[in-house]
Amino acid sequence: MTARSASPGPPAGPAEGAATAPRPLPPPAVRGATAIRDGVVARIAGRAAREALIREAGVSPGRGRLAAPSPSVRVRGGSARLNLSLDLPYPVDIAGACGRMRHDIAERVGGLTGMSVIEVALTVRRLVPAEKLENRKEPNGGSGPVPEGQPPPTRSATAVALAKGPAGTEPADGEPPPGSPAHRVGGSSSPRLWSARRVPAALTAVVVLAAAGTLLFDVVRVRAGSNAAAWRKGLADELATRPVDDVRVLTGAAIAAVLGLWLIIVALTPGLRRLLPLDAPADSERLHAVLDRNGAALLLRDAAMRVPGVSRARVRVRRRRVQVRADVSFRDPHDVGDELTAALRDQLRQLALAHRPRLTVSVRRTT
């Protein structure tokens, strides 16, 4: 008699076509994450700044006089801080143009990357006269930023303006643009920018590192059984035997005191004296803007040259004082001086400096 047993088969599963329960997804930390490198965000920010500049000026940067924007980005987590350097046409409302461009750049970068753009800082490197850009307009119909009745300056104005603020803000309908005189009423002054002091910091670090490294190397050699270096023996003997009132000791002490005082002054002062702080808009607590002295002098010179009778003007801008010397070729010098003073005061008001400098105007007749 032969007994047969059925071979074991696969376990019975659910019928074909029956719905299976979905497996739960692992937590987000296990599934992975999407990381966008700083360089990618910087390229997107540069492209967004280029598009915003085309809408603002009607000219493509990188063609002609306007340089292409230079972006730098700091990404931390899901937020980004953008810093861009660019050129603007002259004349232009720097604060208003920067406010509109900051909004456009933040909206564009946030939409393409999905990040939260918490700050956009714009540094205006130069103001380029619009007459040099007339023949390079974009074919999209940009008409340029030159208002009628205002002649362009005779040369480029070099200015620096840093605009920082919460990104993505835009004035409501009917409100004046940021930076306009209506917004400046009741606003606070921008604080002075602090210099990075890279050169003093680098020199101090190099000197301290060289001295400490040399001394440490000699100490290690002595601990390893070698003799001390001759320079260290000589220095120890000099310090032990030379009197305190010796000329060399007093000279070295004076040099060390001067260097220490210089480092203290560098650490406690902001520097960047060539930058003049501007008034901040009343509706923004994080907007900081500054203007270069050379740019302010050029703008004042252009205002002086528009006064009838002025053939030459020399402007010197300091932190607390503005000196203007003008040559008059025709008309009464007294009348020209009154009109020149009024024009310069109006230009200073439009510059919206945080600390209004004292204006000194001198006029002389030339033949």
Coordinates of N, CA, C and O in Angstrom, one line a residue, residues 5 9-10 20 43-44 86 95 97 108 112 148 152 164 168 175 182 251 259 261 268 271-272 296 299 317 332 339:
S5 N 1.3 11.9 0.1 CA 0.9 13.2 0.8 C 1.1 14.4 -0.1 O 2.0 14.4 -0.9
G9 N 2.4 23.7 -0.5 CA 2.4 24.9 -1.4 C 2.5 26.2 -0.7 O 2.6 26.3 0.5
P10 N 2.5 27.3 -1.4 CA 2.5 28.6 -0.8 C 1.3 28.9 0.0 O 0.2 28.4 -0.3
T20 N -5.7 45.7 -0.7 CA -4.8 45.5 0.4 C -4.7 46.8 1.2 O -4.7 47.9 0.6
R43 N 22.4 81.6 -7.9 CA 22.1 81.7 -9.4 C 20.6 82.2 -9.6 O 20.3 83.0 -10.4
I44 N 19.7 81.6 -8.8 CA 18.3 82.0 -9.0 C 18.1 83.4 -8.5 O 17.4 84.2 -9.2
L86 N 24.4 95.6 -7.4 CA 23.9 96.0 -8.8 C 24.1 97.4 -9.0 O 24.5 98.2 -8.2
A95 N 15.8 104.5 -2.7 CA 15.0 103.7 -1.7 C 13.8 103.1 -2.3 O 13.5 101.9 -2.1
A97 N 13.2 102.3 -5.6 CA 13.6 101.2 -6.5 C 14.0 100.0 -5.8 O 13.7 98.9 -6.1
R108 N 10.2 86.0 -6.3 CA 10.6 85.1 -7.3 C 11.5 83.9 -6.7 O 11.2 82.7 -7.0
L112 N 10.4 79.8 -6.5 CA 11.2 78.8 -7.3 C 11.8 77.8 -6.3 O 12.1 76.7 -6.7
E148 N 11.1 113.9 -17.8 CA 11.3 115.0 -18.7 C 11.7 116.3 -17.9 O 11.3 116.5 -16.8
P152 N 20.5 114.6 -17.9 CA 21.4 113.6 -17.2 C 22.7 114.2 -16.8 O 23.1 115.2 -17.3
K164 N 18.1 96.9 3.6 CA 17.7 95.7 4.3 C 16.3 95.8 4.8 O 15.9 96.8 5.3
G168 N 9.4 90.6 0.8 CA 8.0 90.4 0.4 C 7.0 91.4 0.7 O 5.8 91.2 0.6
E175 N -0.6 104.2 -1.8 CA 0.4 104.6 -0.9 C 1.7 105.0 -1.7 O 1.9 104.4 -2.7
A182 N 7.1 111.2 1.5 CA 5.9 110.9 2.4 C 6.2 109.8 3.4 O 5.7 109.8 4.5
T251 N 61.3 102.4 23.6 CA 60.8 102.5 22.2 C 59.9 101.3 21.9 O 58.8 101.5 21.3
L259 N 50.2 100.6 18.9 CA 49.5 99.5 18.2 C 48.3 99.1 19.0 O 47.2 98.8 18.4
L261 N 46.5 100.9 21.1 CA 45.5 102.0 21.0 C 44.9 102.0 19.7 O 43.7 102.2 19.6
L268 N 36.3 99.9 18.3 CA 35.2 100.7 18.9 C 34.6 101.7 17.9 O 33.6 102.3 18.3
G271 N 34.0 103.0 11.4 CA 34.7 103.1 10.1 C 33.7 103.5 9.0 O 32.6 104.0 9.2
L272 N 34.2 103.3 7.7 CA 33.4 103.6 6.5 C 32.9 105.0 6.6 O 31.7 105.3 6.4
A296 N 27.1 111.7 -3.5 CA 26.4 112.9 -3.0 C 27.0 114.2 -3.6 O 26.2 115.1 -4.0
L299 N 25.8 114.5 -7.2 CA 24.4 114.9 -7.3 C 24.2 116.4 -7.0 O 23.5 117.1 -7.7
V317 N 32.0 117.2 0.0 CA 31.0 116.7 1.0 C 31.8 116.1 2.2 O 32.6 115.2 2.0
D332 N 23.9 138.5 -12.1 CA 24.4 139.1 -10.9 C 24.8 137.9 -9.9 O 24.0 137.0 -9.7
E339 N 19.8 131.6 -5.8 CA 19.2 130.5 -6.5 C 20.0 129.2 -6.3 O 19.5 128.1 -6.1

